[in-house]
Coordinates of C-alpha atoms and ligand atoms in Angstrom, one line a residue:
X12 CA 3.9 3.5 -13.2
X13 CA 5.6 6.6 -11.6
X14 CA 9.2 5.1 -12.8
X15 CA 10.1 8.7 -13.0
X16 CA 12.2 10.2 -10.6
X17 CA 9.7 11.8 -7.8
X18 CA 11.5 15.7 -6.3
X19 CA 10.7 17.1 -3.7
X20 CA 8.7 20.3 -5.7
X21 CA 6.6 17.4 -6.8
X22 CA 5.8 16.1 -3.2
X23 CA 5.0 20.1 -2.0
X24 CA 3.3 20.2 -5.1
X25 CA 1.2 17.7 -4.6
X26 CA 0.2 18.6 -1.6
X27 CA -3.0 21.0 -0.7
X28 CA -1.5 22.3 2.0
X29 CA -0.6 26.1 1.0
X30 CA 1.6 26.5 4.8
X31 CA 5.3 28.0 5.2
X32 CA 5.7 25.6 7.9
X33 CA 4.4 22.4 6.4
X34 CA 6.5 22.8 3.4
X35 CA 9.7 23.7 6.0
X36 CA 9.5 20.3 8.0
X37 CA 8.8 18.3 4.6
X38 CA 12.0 20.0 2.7
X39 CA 13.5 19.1 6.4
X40 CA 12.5 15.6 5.8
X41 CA 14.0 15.6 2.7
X42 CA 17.2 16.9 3.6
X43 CA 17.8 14.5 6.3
X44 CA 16.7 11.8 4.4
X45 CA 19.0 12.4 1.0
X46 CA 21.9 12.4 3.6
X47 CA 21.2 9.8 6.1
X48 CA 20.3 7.2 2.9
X49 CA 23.7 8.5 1.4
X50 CA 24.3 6.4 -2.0
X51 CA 22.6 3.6 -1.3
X52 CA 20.6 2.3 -4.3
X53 CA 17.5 0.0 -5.2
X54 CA 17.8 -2.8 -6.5
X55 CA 16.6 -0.8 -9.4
X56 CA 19.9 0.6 -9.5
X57 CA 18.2 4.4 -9.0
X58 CA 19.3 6.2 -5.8
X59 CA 17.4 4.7 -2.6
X60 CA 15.5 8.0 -2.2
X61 CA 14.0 7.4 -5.5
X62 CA 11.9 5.0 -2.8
X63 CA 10.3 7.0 0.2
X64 CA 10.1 9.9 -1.9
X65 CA 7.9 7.9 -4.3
X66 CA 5.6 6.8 -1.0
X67 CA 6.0 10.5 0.3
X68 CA 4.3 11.3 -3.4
X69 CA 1.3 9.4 -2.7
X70 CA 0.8 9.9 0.7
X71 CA 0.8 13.8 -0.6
X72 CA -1.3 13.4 -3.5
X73 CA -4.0 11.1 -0.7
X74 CA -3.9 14.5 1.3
X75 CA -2.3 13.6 4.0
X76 CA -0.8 15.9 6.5
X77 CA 2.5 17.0 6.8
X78 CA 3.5 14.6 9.7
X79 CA 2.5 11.9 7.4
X80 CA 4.8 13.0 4.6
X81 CA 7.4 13.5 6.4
X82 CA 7.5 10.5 8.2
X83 CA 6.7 9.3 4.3
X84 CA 10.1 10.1 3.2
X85 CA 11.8 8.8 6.4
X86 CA 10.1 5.9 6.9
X87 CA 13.5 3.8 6.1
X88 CA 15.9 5.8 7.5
X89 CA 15.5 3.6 11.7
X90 CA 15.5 0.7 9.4
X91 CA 18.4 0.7 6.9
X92 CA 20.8 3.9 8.3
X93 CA 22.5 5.1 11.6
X94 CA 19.6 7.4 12.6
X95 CA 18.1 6.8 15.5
X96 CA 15.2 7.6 17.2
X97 CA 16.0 10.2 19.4
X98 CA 17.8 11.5 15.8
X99 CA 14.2 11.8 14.7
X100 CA 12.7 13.2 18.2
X101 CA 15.0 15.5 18.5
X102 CA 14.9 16.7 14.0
X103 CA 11.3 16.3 13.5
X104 CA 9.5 16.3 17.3
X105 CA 7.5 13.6 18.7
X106 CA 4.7 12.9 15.9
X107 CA 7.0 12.2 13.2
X108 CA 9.2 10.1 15.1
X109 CA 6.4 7.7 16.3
X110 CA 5.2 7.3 12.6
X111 CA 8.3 6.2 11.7
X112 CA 9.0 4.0 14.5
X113 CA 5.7 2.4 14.0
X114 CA 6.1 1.9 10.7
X115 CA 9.5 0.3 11.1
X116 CA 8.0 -1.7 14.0
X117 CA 5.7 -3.6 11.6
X118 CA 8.1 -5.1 9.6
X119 CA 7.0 -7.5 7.0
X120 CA 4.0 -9.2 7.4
X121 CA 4.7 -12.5 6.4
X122 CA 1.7 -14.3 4.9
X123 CA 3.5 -17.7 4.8
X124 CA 4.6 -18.1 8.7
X125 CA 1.5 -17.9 10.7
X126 CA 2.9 -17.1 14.1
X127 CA 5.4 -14.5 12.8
X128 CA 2.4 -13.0 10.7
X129 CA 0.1 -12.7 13.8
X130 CA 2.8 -11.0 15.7
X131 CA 3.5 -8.7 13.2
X132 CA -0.1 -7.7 12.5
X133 CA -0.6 -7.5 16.0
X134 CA 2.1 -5.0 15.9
X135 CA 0.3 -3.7 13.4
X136 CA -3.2 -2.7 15.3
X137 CA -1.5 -1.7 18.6
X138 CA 0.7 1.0 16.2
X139 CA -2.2 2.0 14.2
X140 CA -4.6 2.2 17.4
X141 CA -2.3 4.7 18.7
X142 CA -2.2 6.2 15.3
X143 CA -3.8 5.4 11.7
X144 CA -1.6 7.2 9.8
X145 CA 1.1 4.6 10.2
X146 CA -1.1 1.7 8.4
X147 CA -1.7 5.0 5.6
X148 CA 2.1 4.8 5.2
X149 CA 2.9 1.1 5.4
X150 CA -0.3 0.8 2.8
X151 CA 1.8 3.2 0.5
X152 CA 5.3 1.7 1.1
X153 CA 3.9 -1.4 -0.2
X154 CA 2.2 0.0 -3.3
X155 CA 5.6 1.1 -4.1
X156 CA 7.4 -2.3 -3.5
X157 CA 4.9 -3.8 -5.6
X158 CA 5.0 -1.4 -8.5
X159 CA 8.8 -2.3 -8.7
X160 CA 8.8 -5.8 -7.9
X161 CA 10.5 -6.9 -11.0
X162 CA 13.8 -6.3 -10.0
X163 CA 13.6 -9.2 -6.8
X164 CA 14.0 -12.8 -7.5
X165 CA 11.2 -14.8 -8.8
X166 CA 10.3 -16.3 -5.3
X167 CA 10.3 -12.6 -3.3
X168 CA 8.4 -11.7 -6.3
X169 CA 6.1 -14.3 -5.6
X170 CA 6.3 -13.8 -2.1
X171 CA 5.2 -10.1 -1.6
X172 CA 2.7 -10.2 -4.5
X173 CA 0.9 -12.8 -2.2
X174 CA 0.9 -10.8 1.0
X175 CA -0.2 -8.3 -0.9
X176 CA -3.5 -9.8 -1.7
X177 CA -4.0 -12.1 1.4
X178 CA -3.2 -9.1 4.0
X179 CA -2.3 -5.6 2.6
X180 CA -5.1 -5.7 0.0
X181 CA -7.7 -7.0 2.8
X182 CA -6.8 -4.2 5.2
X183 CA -6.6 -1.4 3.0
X184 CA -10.1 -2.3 1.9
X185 CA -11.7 -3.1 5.3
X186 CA -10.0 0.9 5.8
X187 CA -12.2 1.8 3.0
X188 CA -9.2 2.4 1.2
X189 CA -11.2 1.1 -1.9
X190 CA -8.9 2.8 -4.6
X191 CA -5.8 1.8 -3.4
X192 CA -6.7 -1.7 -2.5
X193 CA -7.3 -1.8 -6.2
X194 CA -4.2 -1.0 -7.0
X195 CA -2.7 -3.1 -4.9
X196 CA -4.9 -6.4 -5.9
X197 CA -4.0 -5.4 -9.7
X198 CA -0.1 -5.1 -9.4
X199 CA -0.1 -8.7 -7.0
X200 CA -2.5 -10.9 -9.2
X201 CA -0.7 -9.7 -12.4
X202 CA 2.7 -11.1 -11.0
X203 CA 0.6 -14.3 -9.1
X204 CA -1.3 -15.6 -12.2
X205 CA 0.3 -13.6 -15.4
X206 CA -2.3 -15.4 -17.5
X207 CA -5.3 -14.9 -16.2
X208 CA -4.5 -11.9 -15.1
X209 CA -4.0 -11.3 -19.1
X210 CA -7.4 -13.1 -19.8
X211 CA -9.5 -11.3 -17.8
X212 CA -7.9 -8.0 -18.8
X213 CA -8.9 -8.9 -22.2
X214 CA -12.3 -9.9 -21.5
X215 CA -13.2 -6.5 -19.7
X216 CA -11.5 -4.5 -22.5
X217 CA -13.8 -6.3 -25.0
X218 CA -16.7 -6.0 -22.2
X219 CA -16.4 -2.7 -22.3
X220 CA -15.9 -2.0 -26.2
X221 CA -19.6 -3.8 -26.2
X222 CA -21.4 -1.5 -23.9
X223 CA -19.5 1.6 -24.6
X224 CA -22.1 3.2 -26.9
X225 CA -24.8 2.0 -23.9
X226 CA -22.8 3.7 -21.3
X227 CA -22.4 7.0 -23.1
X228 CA -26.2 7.2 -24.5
X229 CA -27.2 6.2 -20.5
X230 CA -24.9 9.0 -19.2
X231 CA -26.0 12.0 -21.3
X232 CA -29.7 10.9 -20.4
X233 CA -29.3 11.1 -16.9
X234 CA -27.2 14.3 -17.3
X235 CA -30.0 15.9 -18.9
X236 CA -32.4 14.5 -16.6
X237 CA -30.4 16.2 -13.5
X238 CA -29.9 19.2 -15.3
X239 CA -33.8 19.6 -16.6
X240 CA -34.6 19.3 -12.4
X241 CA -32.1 21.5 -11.7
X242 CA -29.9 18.9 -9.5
X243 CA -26.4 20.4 -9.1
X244 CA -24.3 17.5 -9.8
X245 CA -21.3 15.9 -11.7
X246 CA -20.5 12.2 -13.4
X247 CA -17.8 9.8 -13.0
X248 CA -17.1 6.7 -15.3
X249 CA -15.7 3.8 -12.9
X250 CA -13.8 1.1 -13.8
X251 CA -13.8 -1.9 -11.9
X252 CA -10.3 -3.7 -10.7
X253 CA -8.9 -6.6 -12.6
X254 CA -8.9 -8.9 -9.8
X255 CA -12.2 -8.3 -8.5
X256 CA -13.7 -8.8 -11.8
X257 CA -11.9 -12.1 -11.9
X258 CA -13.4 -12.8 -7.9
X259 CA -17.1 -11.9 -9.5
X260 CA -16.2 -14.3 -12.5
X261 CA -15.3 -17.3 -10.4
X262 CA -18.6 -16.7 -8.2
X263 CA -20.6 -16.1 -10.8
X264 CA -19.3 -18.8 -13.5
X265 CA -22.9 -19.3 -14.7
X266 CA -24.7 -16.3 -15.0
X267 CA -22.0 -15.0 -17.5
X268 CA -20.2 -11.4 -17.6
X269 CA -23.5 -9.7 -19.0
X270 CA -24.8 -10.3 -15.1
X271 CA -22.3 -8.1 -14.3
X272 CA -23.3 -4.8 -14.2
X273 CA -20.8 -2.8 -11.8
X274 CA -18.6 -3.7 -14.9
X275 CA -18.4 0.2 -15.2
X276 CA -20.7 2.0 -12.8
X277 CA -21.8 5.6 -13.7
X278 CA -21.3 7.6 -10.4
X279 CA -23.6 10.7 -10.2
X280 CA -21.7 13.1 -7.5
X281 CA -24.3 15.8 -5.8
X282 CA -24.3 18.1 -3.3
X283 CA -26.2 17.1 -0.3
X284 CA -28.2 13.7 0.6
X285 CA -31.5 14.9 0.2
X286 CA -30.4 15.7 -3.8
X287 CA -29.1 11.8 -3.7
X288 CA -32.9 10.8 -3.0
X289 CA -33.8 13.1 -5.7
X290 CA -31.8 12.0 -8.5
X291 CA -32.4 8.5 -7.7
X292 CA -36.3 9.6 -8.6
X293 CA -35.3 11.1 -11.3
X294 CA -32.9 8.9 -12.8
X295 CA -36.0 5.7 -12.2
X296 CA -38.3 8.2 -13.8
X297 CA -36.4 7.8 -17.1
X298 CA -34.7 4.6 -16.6
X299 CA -36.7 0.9 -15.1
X300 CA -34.5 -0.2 -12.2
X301 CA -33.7 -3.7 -11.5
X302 CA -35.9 -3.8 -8.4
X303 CA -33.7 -5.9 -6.3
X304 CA -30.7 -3.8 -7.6
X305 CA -31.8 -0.6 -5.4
X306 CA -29.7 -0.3 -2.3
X307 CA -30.2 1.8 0.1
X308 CA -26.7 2.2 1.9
X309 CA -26.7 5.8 2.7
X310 CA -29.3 5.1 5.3
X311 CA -27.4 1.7 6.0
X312 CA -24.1 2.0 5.8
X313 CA -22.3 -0.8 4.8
X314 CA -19.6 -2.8 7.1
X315 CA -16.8 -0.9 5.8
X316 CA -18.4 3.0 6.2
X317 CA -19.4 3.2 2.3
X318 CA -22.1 4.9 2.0
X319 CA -24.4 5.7 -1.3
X320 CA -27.3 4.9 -3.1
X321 CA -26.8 2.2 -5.4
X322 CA -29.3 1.1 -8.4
X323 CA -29.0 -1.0 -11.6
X324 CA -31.3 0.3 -14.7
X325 CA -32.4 -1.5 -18.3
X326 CA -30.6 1.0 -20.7
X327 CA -33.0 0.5 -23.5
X328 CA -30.0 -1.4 -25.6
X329 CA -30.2 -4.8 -24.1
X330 CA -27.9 -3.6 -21.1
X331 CA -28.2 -3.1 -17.1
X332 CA -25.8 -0.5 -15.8
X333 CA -25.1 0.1 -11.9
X334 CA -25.5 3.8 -11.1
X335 CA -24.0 4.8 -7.5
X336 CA -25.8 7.9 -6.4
X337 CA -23.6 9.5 -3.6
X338 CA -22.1 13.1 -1.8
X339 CA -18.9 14.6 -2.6
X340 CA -18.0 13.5 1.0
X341 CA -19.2 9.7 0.0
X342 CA -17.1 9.4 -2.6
X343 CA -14.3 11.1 -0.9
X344 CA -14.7 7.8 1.5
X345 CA -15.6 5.6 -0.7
X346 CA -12.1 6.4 -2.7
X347 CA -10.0 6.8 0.2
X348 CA -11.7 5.5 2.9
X349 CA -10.3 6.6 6.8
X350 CA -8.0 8.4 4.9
X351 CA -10.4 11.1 3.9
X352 CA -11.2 12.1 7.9
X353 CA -7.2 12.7 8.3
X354 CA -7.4 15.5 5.6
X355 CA -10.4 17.1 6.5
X356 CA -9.4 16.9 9.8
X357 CA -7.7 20.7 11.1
X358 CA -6.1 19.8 14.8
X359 CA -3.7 16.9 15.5
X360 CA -4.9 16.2 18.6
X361 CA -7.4 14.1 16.5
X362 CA -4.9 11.1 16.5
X363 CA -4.3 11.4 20.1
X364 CA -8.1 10.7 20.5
X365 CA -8.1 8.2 18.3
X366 CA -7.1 5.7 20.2
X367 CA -8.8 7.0 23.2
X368 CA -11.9 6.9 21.1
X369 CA -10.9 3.3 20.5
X370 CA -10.4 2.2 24.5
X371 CA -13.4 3.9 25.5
X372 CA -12.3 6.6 27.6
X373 CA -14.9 8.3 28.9
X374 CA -13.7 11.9 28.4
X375 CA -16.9 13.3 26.3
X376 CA -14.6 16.8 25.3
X377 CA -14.3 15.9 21.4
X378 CA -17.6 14.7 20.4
X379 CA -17.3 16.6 17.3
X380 CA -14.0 14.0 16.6
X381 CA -15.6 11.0 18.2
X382 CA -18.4 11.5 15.6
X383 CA -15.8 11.8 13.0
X384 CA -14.3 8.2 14.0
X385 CA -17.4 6.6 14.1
X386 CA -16.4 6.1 10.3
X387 CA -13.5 3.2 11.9
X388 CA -14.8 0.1 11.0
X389 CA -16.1 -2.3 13.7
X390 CA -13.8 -4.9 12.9
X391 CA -11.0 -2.6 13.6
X392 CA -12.1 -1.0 17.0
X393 CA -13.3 -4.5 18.2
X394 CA -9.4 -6.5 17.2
X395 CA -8.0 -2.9 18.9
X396 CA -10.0 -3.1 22.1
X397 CA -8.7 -6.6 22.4
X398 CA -5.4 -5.1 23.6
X399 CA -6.7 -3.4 26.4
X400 CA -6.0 -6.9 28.4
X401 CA -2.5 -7.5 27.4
X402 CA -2.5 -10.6 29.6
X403 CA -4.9 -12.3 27.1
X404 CA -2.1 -12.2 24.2
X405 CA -2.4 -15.9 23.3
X406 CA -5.9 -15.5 23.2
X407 CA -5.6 -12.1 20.8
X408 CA -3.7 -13.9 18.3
X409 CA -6.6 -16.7 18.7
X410 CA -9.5 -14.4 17.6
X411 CA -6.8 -12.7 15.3
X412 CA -6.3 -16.3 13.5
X413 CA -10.0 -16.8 13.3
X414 CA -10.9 -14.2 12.4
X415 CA -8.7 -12.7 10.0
X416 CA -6.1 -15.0 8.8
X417 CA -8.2 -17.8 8.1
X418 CA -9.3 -18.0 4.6
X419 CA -12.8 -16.5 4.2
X420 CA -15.6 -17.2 2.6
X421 CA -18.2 -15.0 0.8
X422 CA -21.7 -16.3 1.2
X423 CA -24.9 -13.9 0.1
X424 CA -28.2 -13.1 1.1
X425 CA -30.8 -13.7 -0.6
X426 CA -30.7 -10.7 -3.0
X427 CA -27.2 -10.7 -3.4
X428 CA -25.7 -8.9 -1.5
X429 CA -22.2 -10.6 0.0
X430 CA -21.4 -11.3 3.0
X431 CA -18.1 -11.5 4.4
X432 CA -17.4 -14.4 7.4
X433 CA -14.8 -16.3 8.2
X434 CA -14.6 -20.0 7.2
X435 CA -16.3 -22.4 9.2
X436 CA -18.9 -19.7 10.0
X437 CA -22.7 -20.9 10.6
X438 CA -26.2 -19.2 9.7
X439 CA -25.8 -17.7 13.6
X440 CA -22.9 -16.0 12.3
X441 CA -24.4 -15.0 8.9
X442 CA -27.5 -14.0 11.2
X443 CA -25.8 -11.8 13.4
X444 CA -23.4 -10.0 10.7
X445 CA -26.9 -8.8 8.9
X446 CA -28.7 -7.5 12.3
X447 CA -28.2 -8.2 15.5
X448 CA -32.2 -8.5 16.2
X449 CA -32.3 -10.9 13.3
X450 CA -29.9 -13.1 15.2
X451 CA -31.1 -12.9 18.7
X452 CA -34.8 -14.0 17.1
X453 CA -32.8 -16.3 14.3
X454 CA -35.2 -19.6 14.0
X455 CA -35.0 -21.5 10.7
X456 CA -32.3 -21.3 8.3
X457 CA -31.8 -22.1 4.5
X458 CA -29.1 -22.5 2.5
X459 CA -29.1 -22.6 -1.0
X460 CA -33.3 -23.2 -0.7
X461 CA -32.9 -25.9 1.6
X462 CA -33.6 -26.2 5.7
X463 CA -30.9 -27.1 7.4
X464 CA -29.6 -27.2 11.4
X465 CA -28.1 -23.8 12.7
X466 CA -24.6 -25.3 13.1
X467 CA -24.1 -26.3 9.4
X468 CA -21.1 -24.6 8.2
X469 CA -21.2 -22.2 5.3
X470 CA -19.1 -22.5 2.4
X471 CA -18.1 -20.6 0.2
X472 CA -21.1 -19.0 -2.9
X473 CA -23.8 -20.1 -0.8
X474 CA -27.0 -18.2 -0.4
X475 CA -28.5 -18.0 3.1
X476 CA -31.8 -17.1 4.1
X477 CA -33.1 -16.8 7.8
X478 CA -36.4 -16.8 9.2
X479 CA -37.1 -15.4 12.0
X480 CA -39.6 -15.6 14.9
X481 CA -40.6 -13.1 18.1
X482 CA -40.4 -16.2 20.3
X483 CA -37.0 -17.3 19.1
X484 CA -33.6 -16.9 21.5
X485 CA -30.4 -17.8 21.5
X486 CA -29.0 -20.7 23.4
X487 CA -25.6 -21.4 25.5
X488 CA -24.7 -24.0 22.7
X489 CA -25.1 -21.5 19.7
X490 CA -21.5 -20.3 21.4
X491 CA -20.1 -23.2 20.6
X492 CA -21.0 -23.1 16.7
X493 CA -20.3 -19.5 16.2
X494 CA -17.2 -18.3 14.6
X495 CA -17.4 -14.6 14.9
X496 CA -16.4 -12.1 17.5
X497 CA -19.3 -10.3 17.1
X498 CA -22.1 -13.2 17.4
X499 CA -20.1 -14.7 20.3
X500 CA -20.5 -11.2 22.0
X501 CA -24.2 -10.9 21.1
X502 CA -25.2 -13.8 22.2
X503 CA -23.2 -13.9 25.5
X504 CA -25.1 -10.5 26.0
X505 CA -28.5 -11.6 25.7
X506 CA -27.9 -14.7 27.6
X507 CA -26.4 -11.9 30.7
X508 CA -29.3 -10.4 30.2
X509 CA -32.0 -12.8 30.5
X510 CA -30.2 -14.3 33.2
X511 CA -30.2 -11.1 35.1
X512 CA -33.8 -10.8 34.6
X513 CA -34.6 -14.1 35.9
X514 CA -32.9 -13.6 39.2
Ligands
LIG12 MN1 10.0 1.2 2.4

């Protein structure tokens, strides 16, 4: 894909910064890290710079500051060369030289030998709770590795393309790193599973040939419609990923790929939220929605930060096409995820409050950035905060296993939407992942239309519906048939506070 040789003008290029001072330290970086890397080579045979420069490239083209890119192109150099850290302190200052040292730190994570994979993730969060931006580059570094795979062996082929989907694919998404988690999912299931990958390729290109003329009548129609109210706005034609459409095929085996219908999703990009309301009108006006389709998620967020109003519409021509309604700040995150705070953001410092954001120091100085970072997914404050208590290490990697390692299932409510647990999870857990009220008052749960007992495990596909009643609590044993983190904690914290209230 970017087999051409990446310069440094490109990397400058590249990125928005217009500063003296950025482009010194990157051109620095670069220096350092021609000579340091001397003639070493890729396996590809090209130079080894060919490399960081290329992961420097995207982490310049994401926006990223110019720490980030520097540390980009020196991310080997502790690794595979006689610099050392204090080489770095003392070149680059303190930032870069912690990026780089956190990103060496990582290592591989290995999918296939559990213990050394839940140390090295663990690495992972207690680097990238002190500071994001080394995930951002170790996400990059392994889009890179990926894009030239071909040149390992077979077996490190096969190796790295499944760590790719089982860990680096799952983390850049839970990030909201959507785009690049596509990417990523793409390159390892097209090395994986050649075939199918092939098949399914060739069964969204025909897809789409079929609902092409749909797509383009439905798109000038709504741009019309916006323009006629006066709606400032502009389109985007999505496409989704390879492997996800294969995911929704396997889960959806029966309904056939007409029931797809985020196949390719128009995007309608506008200025503020109240215009996203408006257009939504506007667009239902001319178009009958699907009425179970129409999501709200800008006023409910979903788990990973997306936000964006989604709705699915009858075309007229025998079709239903998803339209995502969002801000130019929505789809900022909803293609880059945390990645699009670090641009916007103007000061450092932000990173340094990152992680006390994260261990809840109570220093109430940068609201303004603690607002900003509200945007970190739960899942990723709540494994961070686990490190507070260092003591507790066997029991980190515990939750870590549980929770994140373990296969996971996908299980939906009853209108569809999917819900993400890990396996062995209950309707508590379900429960408690969709609202915490709906859990503490969970009474009666079906799965797939029939009752059954609140400790029945979920498996994969199934759809669960709760009922719940005013006079319905949680118990002590519910704690032994959770799986979750997060119903283990609600539930211990209604029980507290019960029990406090009975005293
Ligand atoms: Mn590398």
């Amino acid at each position: 894909m970017y087999c051409l040789e990446i310069t440094i003008k490109d990397i400058l290029k590249a990125s928005k910064s217009q500063l003296y001072s950025d482009e010194k330290l990157i051109k620095k970086a670069w220096e350092f890290a021609e000579k340091a890397h001397g003639d070493q080579k890729r396996l590809s045979g090209e130079p080894y710079i060919s490399h960081p420069a290329t992961v420097a490239y995207f982490l310049s083209e994401a926006g990223m500051d110019k720490e980030t890119i520097a540390a980009g192109i020196l991310h080997d150099t502790l690794e595979d060369t006689e610099i050392t850290y204090n080489d770095l302190k003392e070149n680059f200052g303190d930032d870069v030289a912690r990026l780089v040292k956190g990103v060496t730190k990582i290592g591989d994570l290995k999918y296939d030998k559990k213990i050394q994979q839940a140390r090295s993730l663990r690495n992972l969060f207690i680097a990238a709770a002190q500071d994001i931006r080394v995930i951002v580059i170790k996400l990059f570094d392994r889009l890179h590795n990926l894009e030239t795979l071909n040149y390992h062996d077979s077996e490190k082929q096969k190796r790295k393309a499944l760590e790719s989907l089982k860990i680096y694919a799952p983390i850049a998404y839970r990030l909201g790193m959507n785009h690049l988690k596509t990417q990523i999912e793409d390159l390892a299931f097209s090395n994986l599973q050649p075939e199918k990958y092939k098949k399914v390729f060739e069964f969204q290109q025909k897809r789409l040939k079929e609902i092409e003329q749909s797509i383009d009548s439905t798109l000038k129609s709504i741009q019309k419609e916006l323009k006629h109210n006066k709606i400032k706005f502009r389109t985007e034609i999505r496409k989704k990923g390879v492997y996800s459409l294969f995911k929704e095929i396997k889960l959806n085996r029966y309904k056939g790929l007409k029931s797809i219908h985020d196949l390719t999703p128009i995007r309608v990009i506008v200025q503020d939220i109240s215009s996203c309301y408006q257009s939504m009108g506007v667009i239902h006006s001319k178009f009958r929605p699907l009425p179970t389709m129409i999501k709200d998620f800008i006023s409910f967020p979903k788990p990973n930060g997306r936000q964006a109003l989604y709705t699915s519409v009858f075309t007229g021509e025998g079709e239903i096409i998803e339209i995502q309604i969002m801000t130019e700040e929505m789809n900022r995150y909803a293609n880059m995820g945390i990645v699009s705070d670090i641009e916007t953001r103007k000061n450092n410092s932000i990173f340094s409050n990152f992680s006390s954001y994260i261990f809840g120091s109570s220093d109430n100085k940068n609201v303004e950035y603690q607002r900003k970072f509200m945007k970190v997914p739960a899942w990723f404050k709540d494994m961070a905060n686990k490190q507070k208590d260092m003591k507790n290490t066997d029991e980190f990697l515990g939750n870590l296993n549980k929770d994140y390692f373990n296969y996971r299932i996908l299980v939906f409510t009853p209108k569809g939407d999917i819900v993400n647990l890990p396996s062995d999870s209950c309707p508590i857990d379900f429960a408690y992942y969709v609202h915490t009220d709906i859990g503490n008052h969970l009474k009666i749960a079906e799965i797939d239309g029939e009752k059954v007992s609140l400790n029945t495990k979920l498996k994969n596909g199934n759809i669960v519906k709760i009922a719940t009643s005013p006079d319905a609590t949680p118990s002590y044993e519910w704690l032994n048939y959770v799986k979750t983190i997060l119903a283990k904690k609600q539930i211990k914290y209604f029980l507290d506070k019960e029990n406090r209230k009975n005293l």
